[in-house]
């Protein structure tokens, strides 16, 4: 494991949003889906297909907005998001199982 | 009403419910009530594969070197998978085609079943490659008590629906005395309820029972054993992910009332029964885990861990169809399974990609170094 360096300031053109998960806060951009960004922050999220057709990565969206560049094949329950293909568009709060 | 292979009535199929409306006549996809089913068809076709493409030559040697209790685990698991796909290769066709009313859904059911036949053929490919006498293994599927118990639970809802639809198609509505079966009431609500419970039990079969078996297959591959087998199971798992999405759509469309308002009432009425189907299946899978590991466990997997995975995956699947989760296990006890389940064409290497996110405003005091173990900055 390499040492943890100080976070760099985000580039100005990047839209950065906060993701609240319990007591954790993760910064994400709109460049990539939520799943990869959570994984990089060391958070384990269930997944299988990573392209929107299996629903394994379904996570509760307590508030905030996400969009899907391509409509996923999996059913998205209201109040949930599919992490593998959702692009975060505002600060959001998410939760795993109750 | 009796089934017709080419319904002569004029009707707008986009106004029909998914099931128990008009029999489909023209197989047309220019107008669709639920376009999702055609998307599933396209995806399934893009997944096409043949078992013979997977080389199993090292699996034979691996198998011979397994300890006896490990051979028991491997073979029992394979027998169970063979049973499940035997059921899935025919039942959606037999049970659902006579009652489906949308062309895109009819074709999805056929495409779905066809892909199951590839799975079945792949088990023969595997078994032929690892043992000299496949007969013993296949024959045991209908005699081994532990397996036949499983067969009862995966086929009973299908069988009941098929029986009721047969009566409906020959006799219509009413209460009928069936020799050896007693009196059976046929009404639209009863038929729809039998259908709803069947779809729920199929979802359980593909989304829970199969995943428990995948865990066993991949546990061998985690130890670099039976890797040809794991390659096949990966392809099967990719198909199953699509199939379970199909039944999740059916269940959610039914419950939402968007497809058939009467079905929404029935879905609400049998919510408890559906919960029970999930819970019972989870308990059966835990029992099965005990049988698998009765003579000893293997590195990385034992009855207890597999039981926890059963609980975890059941929670995931219940949530996906709008049911409250009911098991205590909220974390995947075998997170390594996801790297096996993911399709090869998808890259999963977070550490290789450019870092564009980082933790900020850390307010969790309990967070320690181990929380960072998995990522490099
Ligand atoms: S991982 Fe399959 S839908 Fe997200
Ligand atoms: Fe299958
Ligand atoms: Fe399947």
Coordinates of C-alpha atoms and ligand atoms in Angstrom, one line a residue:
Chain A
X1 CA 0.0 0.0 0.0
X2 CA 1.3 3.4 -0.9
X3 CA 1.1 6.3 1.5
X4 CA -1.9 8.5 1.5
X5 CA -1.2 11.9 0.0
X6 CA -3.1 15.1 0.6
X7 CA -6.1 15.3 -1.7
X8 CA -5.5 17.6 -4.6
X9 CA -7.9 20.4 -5.2
X10 CA -10.4 19.3 -7.9
X11 CA -10.0 20.8 -11.3
X12 CA -12.3 23.7 -11.8
X13 CA -14.3 22.4 -14.7
X14 CA -15.1 19.2 -12.9
X15 CA -18.5 19.1 -11.2
X16 CA -17.8 17.6 -7.8
X17 CA -20.6 16.3 -5.5
X18 CA -20.6 14.9 -2.0
X19 CA -21.9 11.4 -1.4
X20 CA -23.0 10.8 2.2
X21 CA -23.0 7.2 3.3
X22 CA -23.6 6.8 7.0
X23 CA -20.8 8.7 8.7
X24 CA -18.7 8.8 5.6
X25 CA -18.4 11.4 2.9
X26 CA -17.0 10.7 -0.5
X27 CA -16.4 13.3 -3.3
X28 CA -17.4 12.2 -6.7
X29 CA -17.4 13.7 -10.2
X30 CA -19.8 13.4 -13.1
X31 CA -17.2 11.8 -15.2
X32 CA -17.8 8.3 -14.2
X33 CA -20.6 6.2 -12.6
X34 CA -20.9 6.1 -8.8
X35 CA -19.8 2.5 -8.4
X36 CA -16.2 2.9 -9.5
X37 CA -15.8 6.0 -7.5
X38 CA -17.1 4.3 -4.3
X39 CA -14.8 1.4 -4.9
X40 CA -11.8 3.7 -5.2
X41 CA -12.8 5.1 -1.9
X42 CA -12.5 1.6 -0.4
X43 CA -16.3 1.0 -0.1
X44 CA -17.5 -2.5 -1.1
X45 CA -20.6 -2.4 -3.3
X46 CA -22.2 -5.6 -4.5
X47 CA -22.0 -5.9 -8.3
X48 CA -22.1 -8.3 -11.1
X49 CA -22.6 -7.0 -14.7
X50 CA -21.4 -3.4 -14.2
X51 CA -23.6 -2.4 -17.1
X52 CA -27.1 -2.0 -15.8
X53 CA -28.7 -5.3 -16.4
X54 CA -28.4 -7.4 -13.2
X55 CA -29.6 -5.0 -10.4
X56 CA -27.0 -6.3 -7.9
X57 CA -25.6 -2.8 -7.4
X58 CA -28.9 -1.3 -6.3
X59 CA -28.4 1.1 -3.4
X60 CA -30.9 3.3 -1.5
X61 CA -30.9 6.9 -2.7
X62 CA -32.2 8.9 0.3
X63 CA -32.0 12.2 -1.4
X64 CA -30.3 14.0 -4.3
X65 CA -30.3 13.4 -8.1
X66 CA -28.6 10.9 -10.3
X67 CA -29.1 10.3 -14.0
X68 CA -28.5 7.4 -16.3
X69 CA -26.7 8.1 -19.6
X70 CA -28.2 4.9 -21.0
X71 CA -31.5 3.5 -19.6
X72 CA -30.5 0.4 -17.6
X73 CA -32.2 -2.9 -18.4
X74 CA -32.6 -3.7 -14.7
X75 CA -35.7 -2.4 -12.9
X76 CA -34.8 0.5 -10.7
X77 CA -37.0 0.6 -7.6
X78 CA -38.2 4.1 -6.7
X79 CA -35.9 5.4 -4.0
X80 CA -33.0 3.3 -5.2
X81 CA -30.2 3.8 -7.7
X82 CA -28.0 1.5 -9.8
X83 CA -24.5 2.4 -8.8
X84 CA -22.8 0.9 -11.8
X85 CA -24.4 3.2 -14.3
X86 CA -25.7 6.2 -12.3
X87 CA -24.0 9.5 -12.7
X88 CA -24.3 11.7 -9.6
X89 CA -25.8 15.1 -10.4
X90 CA -26.0 16.7 -7.0
X91 CA -25.0 16.1 -3.5
X92 CA -26.7 12.8 -2.5
X93 CA -27.1 10.5 0.5
X94 CA -27.1 6.8 0.0
X95 CA -27.6 3.8 2.2
X96 CA -27.1 0.0 2.0
X97 CA -29.5 -2.3 3.8
X98 CA -31.3 -1.0 6.9
Chain B
X1 CA -61.1 -20.7 -23.4
X2 CA -58.8 -23.0 -25.4
X3 CA -55.4 -22.1 -26.7
X4 CA -55.0 -21.1 -30.3
X5 CA -51.6 -21.1 -32.1
X6 CA -53.0 -18.3 -34.3
X7 CA -55.7 -16.3 -32.7
X8 CA -58.0 -14.9 -35.5
X9 CA -59.4 -12.0 -33.4
X10 CA -58.4 -8.4 -34.3
X11 CA -57.1 -6.7 -31.2
X12 CA -54.5 -4.2 -30.2
X13 CA -51.8 -6.3 -28.3
X14 CA -50.4 -3.1 -26.7
X15 CA -53.7 -3.0 -24.7
X16 CA -53.4 -6.6 -23.5
X17 CA -51.9 -7.6 -20.1
X18 CA -48.7 -9.6 -20.1
X19 CA -50.6 -12.8 -19.3
X20 CA -54.2 -14.1 -19.5
X21 CA -55.3 -11.7 -22.2
X22 CA -55.6 -12.7 -25.9
X23 CA -53.4 -15.5 -27.2
X24 CA -50.7 -13.9 -29.3
X25 CA -51.3 -14.0 -33.1
X26 CA -48.8 -12.1 -35.2
X27 CA -45.3 -12.2 -33.9
X28 CA -44.7 -8.5 -34.4
X29 CA -42.3 -6.1 -32.6
X30 CA -43.1 -2.8 -34.4
X31 CA -45.4 -1.8 -31.5
X32 CA -44.7 -3.0 -28.0
X33 CA -46.4 -2.6 -24.7
X34 CA -43.2 -3.4 -22.7
X35 CA -40.1 -2.8 -24.8
X36 CA -37.9 -4.0 -22.0
X37 CA -38.5 -7.6 -23.1
X38 CA -37.2 -7.0 -26.6
X39 CA -34.1 -5.3 -25.0
X40 CA -33.6 -8.5 -22.9
X41 CA -33.9 -10.6 -26.1
X42 CA -31.2 -8.5 -27.9
X43 CA -28.9 -8.7 -24.9
X44 CA -29.4 -12.4 -24.5
X45 CA -28.6 -13.0 -28.2
X46 CA -25.5 -10.9 -27.9
X47 CA -24.4 -13.3 -25.1
X48 CA -24.6 -16.4 -27.3
X49 CA -21.9 -19.0 -26.4
X50 CA -21.3 -22.7 -26.9
X51 CA -20.0 -25.0 -24.1
X52 CA -17.6 -26.7 -26.5
X53 CA -15.7 -23.5 -26.8
X54 CA -14.4 -23.9 -23.2
X55 CA -11.5 -26.2 -22.7
X56 CA -11.8 -28.5 -19.7
X57 CA -8.7 -30.6 -20.1
X58 CA -7.0 -29.4 -16.9
X59 CA -10.3 -29.9 -14.9
X60 CA -10.0 -33.6 -15.2
X61 CA -6.6 -33.7 -13.6
X62 CA -7.8 -31.2 -10.9
X63 CA -10.8 -33.3 -10.2
X64 CA -8.8 -36.5 -9.7
X65 CA -6.6 -34.6 -7.2
X66 CA -9.5 -33.3 -5.1
X67 CA -10.0 -34.9 -1.7
X68 CA -13.0 -37.1 -1.5
X69 CA -15.2 -34.7 0.4
X70 CA -14.3 -32.0 -2.1
X71 CA -15.4 -34.3 -5.0
X72 CA -18.6 -34.7 -3.1
X73 CA -19.1 -30.9 -2.9
X74 CA -18.2 -30.4 -6.6
X75 CA -20.4 -33.2 -7.9
X76 CA -23.4 -32.5 -5.7
X77 CA -23.2 -28.9 -6.7
X78 CA -23.1 -29.8 -10.4
X79 CA -26.0 -32.2 -10.0
X80 CA -28.0 -29.4 -8.4
X81 CA -27.2 -27.1 -11.2
X82 CA -28.2 -29.7 -13.7
X83 CA -31.5 -30.2 -12.0
X84 CA -32.2 -26.4 -11.9
X85 CA -31.4 -26.0 -15.6
X86 CA -33.4 -29.1 -16.5
X87 CA -36.4 -27.3 -15.0
X88 CA -35.6 -24.0 -16.5
X89 CA -35.0 -25.3 -20.0
X90 CA -38.6 -26.4 -20.3
X91 CA -40.8 -24.8 -17.7
X92 CA -41.0 -21.2 -18.9
X93 CA -42.1 -22.5 -22.3
X94 CA -44.6 -25.1 -21.0
X95 CA -46.1 -22.9 -18.2
X96 CA -46.0 -19.4 -19.7
X97 CA -46.4 -19.7 -23.5
X98 CA -50.0 -20.9 -23.3
X99 CA -51.0 -17.8 -21.3
X100 CA -48.7 -15.0 -22.6
X101 CA -50.4 -12.2 -24.5
X102 CA -47.6 -9.9 -25.7
X103 CA -45.4 -10.8 -28.7
X104 CA -42.3 -9.3 -27.2
X105 CA -42.8 -11.2 -23.9
X106 CA -43.6 -14.4 -25.8
X107 CA -40.3 -14.2 -27.7
X108 CA -38.4 -13.3 -24.5
X109 CA -39.7 -16.4 -22.8
X110 CA -38.6 -18.5 -25.8
X111 CA -35.2 -16.9 -25.9
X112 CA -34.8 -17.2 -22.2
X113 CA -35.6 -21.0 -22.3
X114 CA -33.3 -21.5 -25.2
X115 CA -30.4 -20.1 -23.3
X116 CA -31.2 -22.6 -20.5
X117 CA -30.7 -25.4 -22.9
X118 CA -27.2 -24.2 -23.5
X119 CA -26.6 -24.4 -19.8
X120 CA -27.9 -28.0 -19.7
X121 CA -25.7 -29.0 -22.5
X122 CA -22.7 -27.5 -20.8
X123 CA -23.2 -29.7 -17.7
X124 CA -22.9 -32.8 -19.9
X125 CA -19.7 -31.2 -21.4
X126 CA -18.3 -30.8 -17.9
X127 CA -19.3 -34.2 -16.6
X128 CA -18.0 -36.0 -19.7
X129 CA -14.7 -34.3 -19.2
X130 CA -14.1 -35.0 -15.6
X131 CA -15.4 -38.6 -15.1
X132 CA -15.4 -41.8 -17.1
X133 CA -19.0 -42.7 -16.4
X134 CA -21.4 -39.7 -16.7
X135 CA -24.4 -42.1 -16.2
X136 CA -23.8 -42.5 -12.5
X137 CA -23.9 -38.8 -12.0
X138 CA -27.0 -38.1 -14.1
X139 CA -28.9 -41.1 -12.7
X140 CA -28.3 -39.9 -9.1
X141 CA -30.2 -36.7 -9.8
X142 CA -33.5 -38.6 -9.7
X143 CA -32.6 -40.9 -6.9
X144 CA -30.5 -38.9 -4.4
X145 CA -32.9 -37.8 -1.7
X146 CA -31.2 -34.4 -1.1
X147 CA -31.5 -33.6 -4.7
X148 CA -35.1 -34.8 -5.2
X149 CA -36.1 -32.7 -2.2
X150 CA -34.7 -29.7 -4.1
X151 CA -36.6 -30.8 -7.3
X152 CA -39.9 -30.7 -5.4
X153 CA -39.4 -27.1 -4.2
X154 CA -38.3 -25.8 -7.6
X155 CA -41.0 -27.4 -9.7
X156 CA -44.2 -27.3 -7.5
X157 CA -45.3 -23.8 -8.4
X158 CA -44.7 -24.4 -12.1
X159 CA -46.6 -27.7 -12.0
X160 CA -49.5 -26.2 -10.2
X161 CA -49.8 -23.4 -12.7
X162 CA -49.6 -25.8 -15.6
X163 CA -52.3 -28.1 -14.1
X164 CA -54.6 -25.1 -13.6
X165 CA -54.0 -23.7 -17.1
X166 CA -54.7 -27.1 -18.6
X167 CA -58.0 -27.3 -16.8
X168 CA -58.8 -23.7 -17.8
X169 CA -58.0 -24.4 -21.4
X170 CA -60.1 -27.6 -21.6
X171 CA -62.9 -26.9 -19.1
X172 CA -63.0 -23.2 -18.6
X173 CA -63.9 -21.7 -15.2
X174 CA -65.4 -23.7 -12.4
X175 CA -64.6 -26.3 -9.7
X176 CA -63.4 -29.7 -11.1
X177 CA -62.8 -33.1 -9.6
X178 CA -59.5 -34.3 -10.9
X179 CA -58.8 -38.0 -10.2
X180 CA -56.0 -38.3 -7.7
X181 CA -55.8 -34.6 -7.2
X182 CA -59.1 -33.7 -5.5
X183 CA -61.2 -30.7 -6.4
X184 CA -59.5 -27.8 -8.1
X185 CA -61.1 -24.4 -8.4
X186 CA -60.4 -22.4 -11.6
X187 CA -61.1 -18.7 -11.6
X188 CA -59.2 -15.8 -13.1
X189 CA -58.0 -14.6 -9.6
X190 CA -56.9 -18.1 -8.8
X191 CA -55.0 -18.4 -12.1
X192 CA -53.4 -15.1 -11.7
X193 CA -52.4 -15.9 -8.1
X194 CA -50.8 -19.2 -9.3
X195 CA -48.9 -17.3 -12.0
X196 CA -47.7 -14.6 -9.6
X197 CA -46.4 -17.2 -7.1
X198 CA -44.8 -19.1 -10.0
X199 CA -42.9 -16.0 -11.2
X200 CA -41.7 -15.3 -7.7
X201 CA -40.5 -18.9 -7.3
X202 CA -38.7 -18.7 -10.6
X203 CA -37.0 -15.5 -9.5
X204 CA -35.9 -17.3 -6.3
X205 CA -34.6 -20.2 -8.4
X206 CA -32.5 -18.0 -10.7
X207 CA -31.6 -15.2 -8.4
X208 CA -30.9 -17.1 -5.2
X209 CA -30.5 -20.8 -5.6
X210 CA -28.3 -20.5 -8.7
X211 CA -26.1 -17.9 -7.0
X212 CA -25.5 -20.3 -4.1
X213 CA -24.3 -22.9 -6.5
X214 CA -22.1 -20.3 -8.3
X215 CA -20.4 -19.6 -5.0
X216 CA -19.4 -23.2 -4.7
X217 CA -18.2 -23.4 -8.3
X218 CA -16.1 -20.3 -7.9
X219 CA -14.7 -21.4 -4.5
X220 CA -12.8 -24.1 -6.4
X221 CA -11.5 -21.6 -8.9
X222 CA -10.4 -19.2 -6.2
X223 CA -7.9 -22.0 -5.4
X224 CA -7.0 -22.2 -9.1
X225 CA -8.9 -25.5 -9.3
X226 CA -11.6 -26.5 -11.9
X227 CA -11.0 -23.3 -13.8
X228 CA -12.6 -24.6 -17.0
X229 CA -15.7 -25.3 -15.0
X230 CA -15.6 -21.8 -13.6
X231 CA -15.3 -20.3 -17.1
X232 CA -18.5 -22.0 -18.0
X233 CA -20.3 -21.0 -14.8
X234 CA -19.2 -17.4 -15.5
X235 CA -21.1 -17.6 -18.9
X236 CA -24.1 -19.2 -17.2
X237 CA -24.0 -16.5 -14.5
X238 CA -24.1 -13.8 -17.1
X239 CA -27.2 -15.3 -18.6
X240 CA -28.8 -15.8 -15.3
X241 CA -28.3 -12.1 -14.4
X242 CA -30.4 -11.3 -17.4
X243 CA -33.1 -13.9 -16.6
X244 CA -33.5 -12.7 -13.0
X245 CA -33.9 -9.2 -14.3
X246 CA -36.7 -10.6 -16.6
X247 CA -38.6 -12.0 -13.7
X248 CA -38.0 -8.9 -11.5
X249 CA -39.6 -6.8 -14.3
X250 CA -42.5 -9.2 -14.5
X251 CA -43.1 -9.1 -10.7
X252 CA -42.6 -5.4 -10.4
X253 CA -44.8 -4.6 -13.4
X254 CA -47.5 -6.9 -12.0
X255 CA -47.3 -5.4 -8.5
X256 CA -47.3 -1.8 -9.9
X257 CA -50.7 -2.3 -11.6
X258 CA -49.2 -0.7 -14.8
X259 CA -49.7 -3.9 -16.7
X260 CA -52.9 -5.3 -15.3
X261 CA -54.8 -3.6 -12.4
X262 CA -56.3 -6.9 -11.2
X263 CA -52.8 -8.4 -10.9
X264 CA -51.8 -5.5 -8.6
X265 CA -54.5 -6.5 -6.2
X266 CA -53.4 -10.1 -6.3
X267 CA -49.8 -9.1 -5.8
X268 CA -50.7 -7.1 -2.7
X269 CA -52.8 -10.0 -1.4
X270 CA -50.1 -12.6 -1.7
X271 CA -47.2 -10.4 -0.5
X272 CA -46.8 -12.5 2.6
X273 CA -46.9 -15.7 0.7
X274 CA -44.2 -14.4 -1.7
X275 CA -42.0 -13.4 1.3
X276 CA -42.5 -16.9 2.6
X277 CA -41.3 -18.3 -0.7
X278 CA -38.1 -16.3 -0.4
X279 CA -37.6 -17.2 3.2
X280 CA -38.3 -20.9 2.7
X281 CA -36.0 -21.1 -0.2
X282 CA -33.2 -19.5 1.8
X283 CA -33.7 -22.1 4.6
X284 CA -33.6 -24.9 2.1
X285 CA -30.4 -23.6 0.6
X286 CA -28.9 -23.4 4.1
X287 CA -29.8 -27.1 4.6
X288 CA -28.3 -27.9 1.3
X289 CA -25.1 -26.1 2.4
X290 CA -25.0 -28.4 5.4
X291 CA -25.3 -31.5 3.1
X292 CA -22.6 -30.2 0.8
X293 CA -20.1 -29.8 3.6
X294 CA -21.2 -32.8 5.7
X295 CA -17.9 -34.6 5.3
X296 CA -15.7 -31.5 5.6
X297 CA -15.4 -28.0 4.2
X298 CA -12.9 -26.5 1.8
X299 CA -10.5 -23.6 2.0
X300 CA -12.6 -20.4 1.7
X301 CA -16.0 -21.9 2.0
X302 CA -17.9 -23.9 4.6
X303 CA -21.6 -24.4 5.5
X304 CA -21.6 -21.4 7.8
X305 CA -20.2 -18.9 5.3
X306 CA -22.3 -20.3 2.5
X307 CA -25.3 -19.9 4.8
X308 CA -24.5 -16.3 5.4
X309 CA -24.2 -15.8 1.7
X310 CA -27.6 -17.3 1.3
X311 CA -29.0 -14.8 3.7
X312 CA -27.2 -11.9 2.1
X313 CA -28.2 -12.7 -1.5
X314 CA -31.8 -13.3 -0.4
X315 CA -31.9 -9.8 1.1
X316 CA -30.5 -8.3 -2.1
X317 CA -33.1 -10.1 -4.2
X318 CA -36.0 -9.4 -1.9
X319 CA -35.2 -5.7 -2.0
X320 CA -35.1 -5.8 -5.8
X321 CA -38.7 -6.9 -5.9
X322 CA -39.9 -4.4 -3.3
X323 CA -40.0 -6.8 -0.3
X324 CA -38.6 -5.9 3.1
X325 CA -35.4 -7.8 3.7
X326 CA -35.5 -10.3 6.5
X327 CA -32.1 -11.7 7.3
X328 CA -29.4 -10.3 9.6
X329 CA -26.5 -10.7 7.1
X330 CA -26.1 -7.2 5.6
X331 CA -22.6 -7.7 4.1
X332 CA -21.4 -10.1 1.5
X333 CA -19.4 -12.7 3.4
X334 CA -17.7 -13.8 0.2
X335 CA -17.0 -10.5 -1.7
X336 CA -14.5 -12.3 -4.0
X337 CA -17.5 -13.8 -5.8
X338 CA -18.2 -10.6 -7.6
X339 CA -14.9 -10.6 -9.4
X340 CA -15.9 -14.1 -10.8
X341 CA -19.5 -13.1 -11.6
X342 CA -18.5 -10.1 -13.6
X343 CA -18.3 -10.6 -17.4
X344 CA -14.8 -10.8 -18.9
X345 CA -15.5 -7.9 -21.2
X346 CA -15.9 -5.6 -18.3
X347 CA -12.9 -4.2 -16.6
X348 CA -12.7 -4.3 -12.9
X349 CA -9.5 -2.8 -11.8
X350 CA -10.2 0.3 -9.8
X351 CA -6.5 0.6 -8.8
X352 CA -5.5 0.9 -12.4
X353 CA -7.9 3.6 -13.3
X354 CA -7.1 7.3 -12.6
X355 CA -8.1 8.4 -9.2
X356 CA -10.7 11.1 -9.4
X357 CA -12.4 10.8 -6.0
X358 CA -11.2 10.8 -2.5
X359 CA -12.5 10.9 1.0
X360 CA -13.2 14.2 2.6
X361 CA -14.6 15.5 5.8
X362 CA -13.9 12.2 7.5
X363 CA -16.2 12.2 10.5
X364 CA -16.2 8.5 11.2
X365 CA -13.9 8.2 14.2
X366 CA -13.9 4.5 14.1
X367 CA -12.3 4.5 10.6
X368 CA -8.9 3.0 10.8
X369 CA -6.1 2.1 8.5
X370 CA -7.8 -1.1 7.4
X371 CA -10.5 0.9 5.8
X372 CA -7.9 2.1 3.3
X373 CA -6.3 -1.2 2.6
X374 CA -8.2 -1.6 -0.6
X375 CA -7.2 1.5 -2.4
X376 CA -4.0 3.3 -3.4
X377 CA -3.8 7.0 -3.8
Ligands
LIG1 S1 -23.8 -4.2 -11.5 FE1 -25.4 -5.1 -12.7 S2 -26.9 -3.5 -12.6 FE2 -25.2 -2.6 -11.7
LIG2 FE1 -29.7 -21.5 -16.6
LIG3 FE1 -32.0 -18.9 -16.1

